[in-house]
Amino acid sequence: MSSDLGFNKIAGALLATGLAVIGLNQLSGIIYKFEPAKKPGYAIAIVEDTGGPAEAADVIPDWGTVLPAANVTAGADVAKKCQSCHNLASGGPNLTGPNLFGVEGRKPGTHAGFAYSSAMTDFGAKHPTWTYDELYVFLRGPQQDISGTKMTFVGLKKPEDRINMIAYLRTLGDAPPPIPAPNPKAAAPAAGAAPAAAGAAAPAPGAAPAGAPVAAATGAPAAATPAPAKAPAAVAANPGNGGGK
Ligand code: HEC
């Protein structure tokens, strides 16, 4: 009888211990379960944040430095993204977008036979021609640069893509704007940058602080992340609108 009681006590103790172990396991299972769920959320924020510093260098390049060094062949490759909507040949048709032959130096929103948005014709009223600066800003995020444009293209985020594209467009025109003389002073800070983006860090001489549209270009995808440093960093990139007014 007494040995039965002892056995029951031991069995009870074992059972209690077992339950406690199981309980701990499940508890830690729950804790562990919640951990990974948090991490991707943070990881996404970090990934978007890294866009900040990269974009901070995305200011108007020194055209006299970067255009002669640009990769026109790479630009022709980038242009494939445009050709679903734009014909690039001299005398070619308008498609979803206007023919782009000779667009550099052309007054925005004026190619014959194309029904532009009022946003684009308004832009043209304020900007006598498409300059390299204005194309650089526009191509980064068309809708952010010219709110209401019909060009529903997301934009070319990489500065070198835009530089190469602009260099390629120069070859598609009878009278592209001249390449300005290089400004070694403006280009100097780019020495430490990647070769492809040489000069991208150089602020243009008349860079106006009216950069809101371009800041918006980066603000859109980053809106969910707490990255207040982004907007001011990108602001410097938009002399396109400010400079030509
Ligand atoms: C989804 C179609 C589409 C794609 C892709 C596209 N565009 Fe456009 N683009 C348009 C439309 C539409 C307009 C006219 C915009 C308006 O009237 O607001 C336009 C206008 C332009 C203009 C202004 C032309 C002018 O006569 O003032 C330029 C410059 C331009 N696009 C360059 C490009 C480049 C460079 C690319 C490729 C990197 C590109 N576009 C890709 C549809 C597109």
mmCIF file of C-alpha atoms and ligand atoms in Angstrom:
data_model
loop_
_atom_site.group_PDB
_atom_site.id
_atom_site.type_symbol
_atom_site.label_atom_id
_atom_site.label_comp_id
_atom_site.label_asym_id
_atom_site.label_seq_id
_atom_site.Cartn_x
_atom_site.Cartn_y
_atom_site.Cartn_z
ATOM 1 C CA MET A 1 0.000 0.000 0.000
ATOM 2 C CA SER A 2 2.647 2.481 1.013
ATOM 3 C CA SER A 3 4.792 1.448 -1.902
ATOM 4 C CA ASP A 4 1.779 2.075 -4.154
ATOM 5 C CA LEU A 5 1.528 5.550 -2.749
ATOM 6 C CA GLY A 6 5.242 6.134 -3.410
ATOM 7 C CA PHE A 7 4.833 4.975 -6.960
ATOM 8 C CA ASN A 8 1.916 7.349 -7.457
ATOM 9 C CA LYS A 9 3.959 10.245 -6.117
ATOM 10 C CA ILE A 10 6.844 9.452 -8.431
ATOM 11 C CA ALA A 11 4.514 8.965 -11.372
ATOM 12 C CA GLY A 12 2.764 12.223 -10.533
ATOM 13 C CA ALA A 13 6.061 14.080 -10.303
ATOM 14 C CA LEU A 14 7.186 12.667 -13.647
ATOM 15 C CA LEU A 15 3.892 13.606 -15.216
ATOM 16 C CA ALA A 16 4.097 17.137 -13.871
ATOM 17 C CA THR A 17 7.641 17.500 -15.118
ATOM 18 C CA GLY A 18 6.623 16.148 -18.497
ATOM 19 C CA LEU A 19 3.759 18.594 -18.751
ATOM 20 C CA ALA A 20 6.028 21.439 -17.760
ATOM 21 C CA VAL A 21 8.523 20.460 -20.442
ATOM 22 C CA ILE A 22 5.814 20.223 -23.049
ATOM 23 C CA GLY A 23 4.458 23.551 -21.905
ATOM 24 C CA LEU A 24 7.849 25.185 -22.208
ATOM 25 C CA ASN A 25 8.328 23.671 -25.627
ATOM 26 C CA GLN A 26 5.059 25.051 -26.835
ATOM 27 C CA LEU A 27 5.677 28.393 -25.272
ATOM 28 C CA SER A 28 9.051 28.710 -26.875
ATOM 29 C CA GLY A 29 7.481 27.416 -30.080
ATOM 30 C CA ILE A 30 5.075 30.303 -29.977
ATOM 31 C CA ILE A 31 7.801 32.808 -29.206
ATOM 32 C CA TYR A 32 9.953 31.369 -31.939
ATOM 33 C CA LYS A 33 7.025 31.466 -34.339
ATOM 34 C CA PHE A 34 6.573 35.169 -33.882
ATOM 35 C CA GLU A 35 10.233 36.008 -34.302
ATOM 36 C CA PRO A 36 10.630 35.260 -37.998
ATOM 37 C CA ALA A 37 7.390 37.018 -38.796
ATOM 38 C CA LYS A 38 8.919 40.259 -37.596
ATOM 39 C CA LYS A 39 12.185 39.933 -39.396
ATOM 40 C CA PRO A 40 11.011 40.180 -43.020
ATOM 41 C CA GLY A 41 9.191 43.354 -42.107
ATOM 42 C CA TYR A 42 12.389 44.912 -40.878
ATOM 43 C CA ALA A 43 14.386 43.492 -43.754
ATOM 44 C CA ILE A 44 12.144 45.199 -46.296
ATOM 45 C CA ALA A 45 12.503 48.489 -44.519
ATOM 46 C CA ILE A 46 16.263 48.127 -44.551
ATOM 47 C CA VAL A 47 16.316 47.241 -48.236
ATOM 48 C CA GLU A 48 14.319 50.334 -49.077
ATOM 49 C CA ASP A 49 16.447 52.437 -46.805
ATOM 50 C CA THR A 50 19.592 51.537 -48.683
ATOM 51 C CA GLY A 51 18.051 53.330 -51.618
ATOM 52 C CA GLY A 52 18.535 56.533 -49.692
ATOM 53 C CA PRO A 53 22.301 56.845 -49.744
ATOM 54 C CA ALA A 54 22.469 55.638 -53.368
ATOM 55 C CA GLU A 55 19.935 58.205 -54.413
ATOM 56 C CA ALA A 56 21.686 60.884 -52.483
ATOM 57 C CA ALA A 57 24.320 60.808 -55.216
ATOM 58 C CA ASP A 58 21.641 61.133 -57.886
ATOM 59 C CA VAL A 59 22.030 64.746 -58.790
ATOM 60 C CA ILE A 60 22.391 66.280 -62.227
ATOM 61 C CA PRO A 61 25.729 65.117 -63.641
ATOM 62 C CA ASP A 62 28.280 67.341 -65.289
ATOM 63 C CA TRP A 63 27.242 66.701 -68.885
ATOM 64 C CA GLY A 64 30.547 67.854 -70.291
ATOM 65 C CA THR A 65 32.172 65.067 -68.315
ATOM 66 C CA VAL A 66 29.682 62.222 -68.552
ATOM 67 C CA LEU A 67 28.327 62.542 -72.104
ATOM 68 C CA PRO A 68 31.625 62.017 -73.952
ATOM 69 C CA ALA A 69 32.286 59.018 -71.698
ATOM 70 C CA ALA A 70 28.780 57.568 -71.911
ATOM 71 C CA ASN A 71 28.070 54.122 -73.320
ATOM 72 C CA VAL A 72 25.865 54.764 -76.348
ATOM 73 C CA THR A 73 25.479 51.041 -77.043
ATOM 74 C CA ALA A 74 24.187 50.497 -73.527
ATOM 75 C CA GLY A 75 21.876 53.447 -74.134
ATOM 76 C CA ALA A 76 20.476 51.747 -77.230
ATOM 77 C CA ASP A 77 19.800 48.752 -75.028
ATOM 78 C CA VAL A 78 17.975 50.875 -72.461
ATOM 79 C CA ALA A 79 15.959 52.381 -75.323
ATOM 80 C CA LYS A 80 14.315 49.027 -75.918
ATOM 81 C CA LYS A 81 12.208 49.837 -72.876
ATOM 82 C CA CYS A 82 10.937 52.935 -74.642
ATOM 83 C CA GLN A 83 10.257 51.406 -78.020
ATOM 84 C CA SER A 84 7.006 49.719 -77.070
ATOM 85 C CA CYS A 85 5.624 53.251 -76.970
ATOM 86 C CA HIS A 86 8.074 55.387 -78.957
ATOM 87 C CA ASN A 87 9.401 55.175 -82.479
ATOM 88 C CA LEU A 88 12.914 56.625 -82.616
ATOM 89 C CA ALA A 89 13.458 56.888 -86.371
ATOM 90 C CA SER A 90 13.609 60.118 -88.327
ATOM 91 C CA GLY A 91 10.139 60.747 -89.739
ATOM 92 C CA GLY A 92 8.793 57.710 -87.863
ATOM 93 C CA PRO A 93 5.229 57.474 -86.620
ATOM 94 C CA ASN A 94 3.733 58.412 -83.291
ATOM 95 C CA LEU A 95 2.756 55.363 -81.273
ATOM 96 C CA THR A 96 1.402 55.389 -77.729
ATOM 97 C CA GLY A 97 4.002 58.110 -77.248
ATOM 98 C CA PRO A 98 5.329 60.681 -79.696
ATOM 99 C CA ASN A 99 8.187 59.986 -82.104
ATOM 100 C CA LEU A 100 11.397 60.768 -80.240
ATOM 101 C CA PHE A 101 13.789 61.506 -83.112
ATOM 102 C CA GLY A 102 15.353 64.851 -82.321
ATOM 103 C CA VAL A 103 13.581 65.197 -78.981
ATOM 104 C CA GLU A 104 16.691 66.663 -77.343
ATOM 105 C CA GLY A 105 16.482 70.356 -78.010
ATOM 106 C CA ARG A 106 12.840 70.105 -79.111
ATOM 107 C CA LYS A 107 10.152 72.054 -77.298
ATOM 108 C CA PRO A 108 8.324 69.630 -74.973
ATOM 109 C CA GLY A 109 4.888 68.581 -76.110
ATOM 110 C CA THR A 110 5.162 69.802 -79.694
ATOM 111 C CA HIS A 111 5.781 66.856 -82.013
ATOM 112 C CA ALA A 112 3.350 67.114 -84.906
ATOM 113 C CA GLY A 113 0.322 64.874 -84.872
ATOM 114 C CA PHE A 114 0.574 63.685 -81.273
ATOM 115 C CA ALA A 115 -2.179 64.408 -78.745
ATOM 116 C CA TYR A 116 -0.171 65.374 -75.676
ATOM 117 C CA SER A 117 -1.589 65.689 -72.196
ATOM 118 C CA SER A 118 -2.188 69.211 -70.990
ATOM 119 C CA ALA A 119 0.423 68.441 -68.333
ATOM 120 C CA MET A 120 3.033 68.036 -71.070
ATOM 121 C CA THR A 121 1.974 71.084 -73.076
ATOM 122 C CA ASP A 122 1.977 73.124 -69.842
ATOM 123 C CA PHE A 123 5.489 71.868 -69.184
ATOM 124 C CA GLY A 124 6.431 72.949 -72.702
ATOM 125 C CA ALA A 125 4.994 76.386 -72.076
ATOM 126 C CA LYS A 126 7.463 76.820 -69.223
ATOM 127 C CA HIS A 127 10.440 75.041 -70.742
ATOM 128 C CA PRO A 128 11.535 76.128 -74.205
ATOM 129 C CA THR A 129 13.381 72.889 -74.994
ATOM 130 C CA TRP A 130 14.154 69.431 -73.640
ATOM 131 C CA THR A 131 17.571 69.928 -72.046
ATOM 132 C CA TYR A 132 19.793 67.154 -70.744
ATOM 133 C CA ASP A 133 18.947 68.259 -67.216
ATOM 134 C CA GLU A 134 15.221 68.103 -67.787
ATOM 135 C CA LEU A 135 15.355 64.744 -69.536
ATOM 136 C CA TYR A 136 17.490 63.359 -66.726
ATOM 137 C CA VAL A 137 14.889 64.327 -64.159
ATOM 138 C CA PHE A 138 11.890 63.383 -66.312
ATOM 139 C CA LEU A 139 13.227 59.935 -67.156
ATOM 140 C CA ARG A 140 13.854 59.161 -63.532
ATOM 141 C CA GLY A 141 10.137 59.264 -62.767
ATOM 142 C CA PRO A 142 7.982 60.819 -65.484
ATOM 143 C CA GLN A 143 4.829 61.044 -63.390
ATOM 144 C CA GLN A 144 6.651 62.482 -60.429
ATOM 145 C CA ASP A 145 8.384 65.091 -62.580
ATOM 146 C CA ILE A 146 5.362 66.092 -64.670
ATOM 147 C CA SER A 147 2.279 65.300 -62.680
ATOM 148 C CA GLY A 148 -0.513 64.244 -65.011
ATOM 149 C CA THR A 149 1.673 63.173 -67.930
ATOM 150 C CA LYS A 150 0.313 60.394 -70.111
ATOM 151 C CA MET A 151 3.660 58.657 -70.065
ATOM 152 C CA THR A 152 2.894 55.732 -67.795
ATOM 153 C CA PHE A 153 6.471 54.521 -67.641
ATOM 154 C CA VAL A 154 7.886 53.901 -64.205
ATOM 155 C CA GLY A 155 11.198 55.566 -64.973
ATOM 156 C CA LEU A 156 14.884 54.694 -65.080
ATOM 157 C CA LYS A 157 16.146 54.595 -61.526
ATOM 158 C CA LYS A 158 19.818 54.094 -62.325
ATOM 159 C CA PRO A 159 21.662 57.315 -63.132
ATOM 160 C CA GLU A 160 23.912 55.539 -65.639
ATOM 161 C CA ASP A 161 20.871 54.205 -67.516
ATOM 162 C CA ARG A 162 19.593 57.738 -67.908
ATOM 163 C CA ILE A 163 23.000 59.088 -68.885
ATOM 164 C CA ASN A 164 23.489 56.361 -71.496
ATOM 165 C CA MET A 165 19.936 56.824 -72.752
ATOM 166 C CA ILE A 166 20.441 60.557 -73.114
ATOM 167 C CA ALA A 167 23.742 59.957 -74.914
ATOM 168 C CA TYR A 168 21.987 57.547 -77.272
ATOM 169 C CA LEU A 169 19.173 60.040 -77.938
ATOM 170 C CA ARG A 170 21.850 62.559 -78.986
ATOM 171 C CA THR A 171 22.675 60.265 -81.881
ATOM 172 C CA LEU A 172 19.008 60.364 -82.926
ATOM 173 C CA GLY A 173 18.648 63.951 -83.923
ATOM 174 C CA ASP A 174 19.854 66.399 -86.512
ATOM 175 C CA ALA A 175 20.718 69.119 -84.016
ATOM 176 C CA PRO A 176 21.057 67.887 -80.442
ATOM 177 C CA PRO A 177 22.063 70.494 -77.891
ATOM 178 C CA PRO A 178 25.843 70.915 -77.778
ATOM 179 C CA ILE A 179 27.756 69.132 -75.048
ATOM 180 C CA PRO A 180 28.891 71.781 -72.606
ATOM 181 C CA ALA A 181 32.568 72.121 -71.742
ATOM 182 C CA PRO A 182 33.496 69.801 -68.889
ATOM 183 C CA ASN A 183 33.544 71.429 -65.522
ATOM 184 C CA PRO A 184 36.360 69.650 -63.673
ATOM 185 C CA LYS A 185 35.374 71.335 -60.458
ATOM 186 C CA ALA A 186 31.841 69.988 -60.670
ATOM 187 C CA ALA A 187 33.042 66.567 -61.761
ATOM 188 C CA ALA A 188 35.682 66.209 -59.078
ATOM 189 C CA PRO A 189 33.489 64.817 -56.301
ATOM 190 C CA ALA A 190 32.561 61.959 -58.618
ATOM 191 C CA ALA A 191 36.111 60.623 -58.684
ATOM 192 C CA GLY A 192 35.288 58.236 -55.893
ATOM 193 C CA ALA A 193 32.029 57.108 -57.466
ATOM 194 C CA ALA A 194 31.552 54.095 -59.690
ATOM 195 C CA PRO A 195 33.010 54.704 -63.151
ATOM 196 C CA ALA A 196 29.657 54.264 -64.868
ATOM 197 C CA ALA A 197 28.188 57.017 -62.768
ATOM 198 C CA ALA A 198 31.162 59.318 -63.032
ATOM 199 C CA GLY A 199 30.067 62.843 -62.501
ATOM 200 C CA ALA A 200 26.711 61.836 -61.145
ATOM 201 C CA ALA A 201 27.620 63.263 -57.784
ATOM 202 C CA ALA A 202 28.415 66.655 -59.180
ATOM 203 C CA PRO A 203 25.736 69.233 -58.591
ATOM 204 C CA ALA A 204 24.886 71.273 -61.629
ATOM 205 C CA PRO A 205 25.593 74.985 -61.439
ATOM 206 C CA GLY A 206 22.036 76.290 -61.360
ATOM 207 C CA ALA A 207 20.608 73.424 -59.344
ATOM 208 C CA ALA A 208 17.483 74.912 -57.907
ATOM 209 C CA PRO A 209 15.940 73.721 -54.668
ATOM 210 C CA ALA A 210 12.617 73.112 -56.419
ATOM 211 C CA GLY A 211 13.163 69.389 -56.317
ATOM 212 C CA ALA A 212 9.862 68.267 -54.912
ATOM 213 C CA PRO A 213 8.747 66.299 -57.986
ATOM 214 C CA VAL A 214 11.872 64.171 -58.001
ATOM 215 C CA ALA A 215 11.840 63.726 -54.284
ATOM 216 C CA ALA A 216 8.364 62.371 -54.788
ATOM 217 C CA ALA A 217 9.789 59.837 -57.179
ATOM 218 C CA THR A 218 11.682 58.262 -54.359
ATOM 219 C CA GLY A 219 9.055 59.057 -51.796
ATOM 220 C CA ALA A 220 6.436 56.896 -53.411
ATOM 221 C CA PRO A 221 7.977 53.462 -52.901
ATOM 222 C CA ALA A 222 9.516 54.483 -49.626
ATOM 223 C CA ALA A 223 6.398 55.941 -48.120
ATOM 224 C CA ALA A 224 5.961 52.978 -45.791
ATOM 225 C CA THR A 225 9.461 53.249 -44.390
ATOM 226 C CA PRO A 226 10.669 55.728 -41.851
ATOM 227 C CA ALA A 227 13.399 57.285 -43.942
ATOM 228 C CA PRO A 228 13.207 61.018 -43.483
ATOM 229 C CA ALA A 229 16.702 61.473 -44.853
ATOM 230 C CA LYS A 230 15.548 60.471 -48.327
ATOM 231 C CA ALA A 231 13.555 63.470 -49.401
ATOM 232 C CA PRO A 232 16.193 66.104 -48.713
ATOM 233 C CA ALA A 233 18.849 63.928 -50.329
ATOM 234 C CA ALA A 234 16.950 63.659 -53.576
ATOM 235 C CA VAL A 235 15.786 67.240 -53.674
ATOM 236 C CA ALA A 236 19.080 68.399 -55.079
ATOM 237 C CA ALA A 237 18.415 66.313 -58.165
ATOM 238 C CA ASN A 238 15.783 68.448 -59.773
ATOM 239 C CA PRO A 239 16.987 71.504 -61.544
ATOM 240 C CA GLY A 240 14.855 70.249 -64.451
ATOM 241 C CA ASN A 241 11.858 72.199 -63.347
ATOM 242 C CA GLY A 242 13.517 74.773 -61.193
ATOM 243 C CA GLY A 243 16.319 75.684 -63.541
ATOM 244 C CA GLY A 244 14.247 76.301 -66.601
ATOM 245 C CA LYS A 245 11.511 78.413 -65.108
HETATM 246 C C1 HEC B 1 4.038 53.025 -71.729
HETATM 247 C C2 HEC B 1 4.420 53.825 -72.860
HETATM 248 C C3 HEC B 1 5.705 54.622 -72.769
HETATM 249 C C4 HEC B 1 6.965 54.164 -72.494
HETATM 250 C C5 HEC B 1 7.411 52.743 -72.157
HETATM 251 C C6 HEC B 1 7.838 55.317 -72.600
HETATM 252 N N1 HEC B 1 7.115 56.430 -72.920
HETATM 253 FE FE1 HEC B 1 7.831 58.296 -73.225
HETATM 254 N N2 HEC B 1 5.978 59.004 -73.536
HETATM 255 C C7 HEC B 1 4.829 58.233 -73.561
HETATM 256 C C8 HEC B 1 3.687 59.092 -73.758
HETATM 257 C C9 HEC B 1 2.224 58.650 -73.827
HETATM 258 C C10 HEC B 1 4.189 60.404 -73.861
HETATM 259 C C11 HEC B 1 3.372 61.693 -74.010
HETATM 260 C C12 HEC B 1 3.242 62.242 -72.599
HETATM 261 C C13 HEC B 1 2.188 63.334 -72.421
HETATM 262 O O1 HEC B 1 1.622 63.834 -73.399
HETATM 263 O O2 HEC B 1 1.954 63.671 -71.257
HETATM 264 C C14 HEC B 1 5.629 60.307 -73.738
HETATM 265 C C15 HEC B 1 6.492 61.398 -73.798
HETATM 266 C C16 HEC B 1 7.869 61.305 -73.762
HETATM 267 C C17 HEC B 1 8.767 62.412 -73.915
HETATM 268 C C18 HEC B 1 8.379 63.840 -74.217
HETATM 269 C C19 HEC B 1 8.286 63.950 -75.713
HETATM 270 C C20 HEC B 1 7.949 65.299 -76.278
HETATM 271 O O3 HEC B 1 7.725 65.361 -77.488
HETATM 272 O O4 HEC B 1 7.907 66.281 -75.536
HETATM 273 C C21 HEC B 1 10.036 61.918 -73.822
HETATM 274 C C22 HEC B 1 11.328 62.692 -73.912
HETATM 275 C C23 HEC B 1 9.920 60.501 -73.593
HETATM 276 N N3 HEC B 1 8.585 60.157 -73.559
HETATM 277 C C24 HEC B 1 10.998 59.667 -73.439
HETATM 278 C C25 HEC B 1 10.885 58.299 -73.152
HETATM 279 C C26 HEC B 1 12.021 57.429 -72.969
HETATM 280 C C27 HEC B 1 13.473 57.845 -73.137
HETATM 281 C C28 HEC B 1 11.524 56.207 -72.645
HETATM 282 C C29 HEC B 1 12.291 54.940 -72.293
HETATM 283 C C30 HEC B 1 13.274 55.058 -71.247
HETATM 284 C C31 HEC B 1 10.073 56.307 -72.659
HETATM 285 N N4 HEC B 1 9.718 57.590 -72.981
HETATM 286 C C32 HEC B 1 9.208 55.258 -72.412
HETATM 287 C C33 HEC B 1 4.756 56.873 -73.392
HETATM 288 C C34 HEC B 1 5.815 56.048 -73.044
#
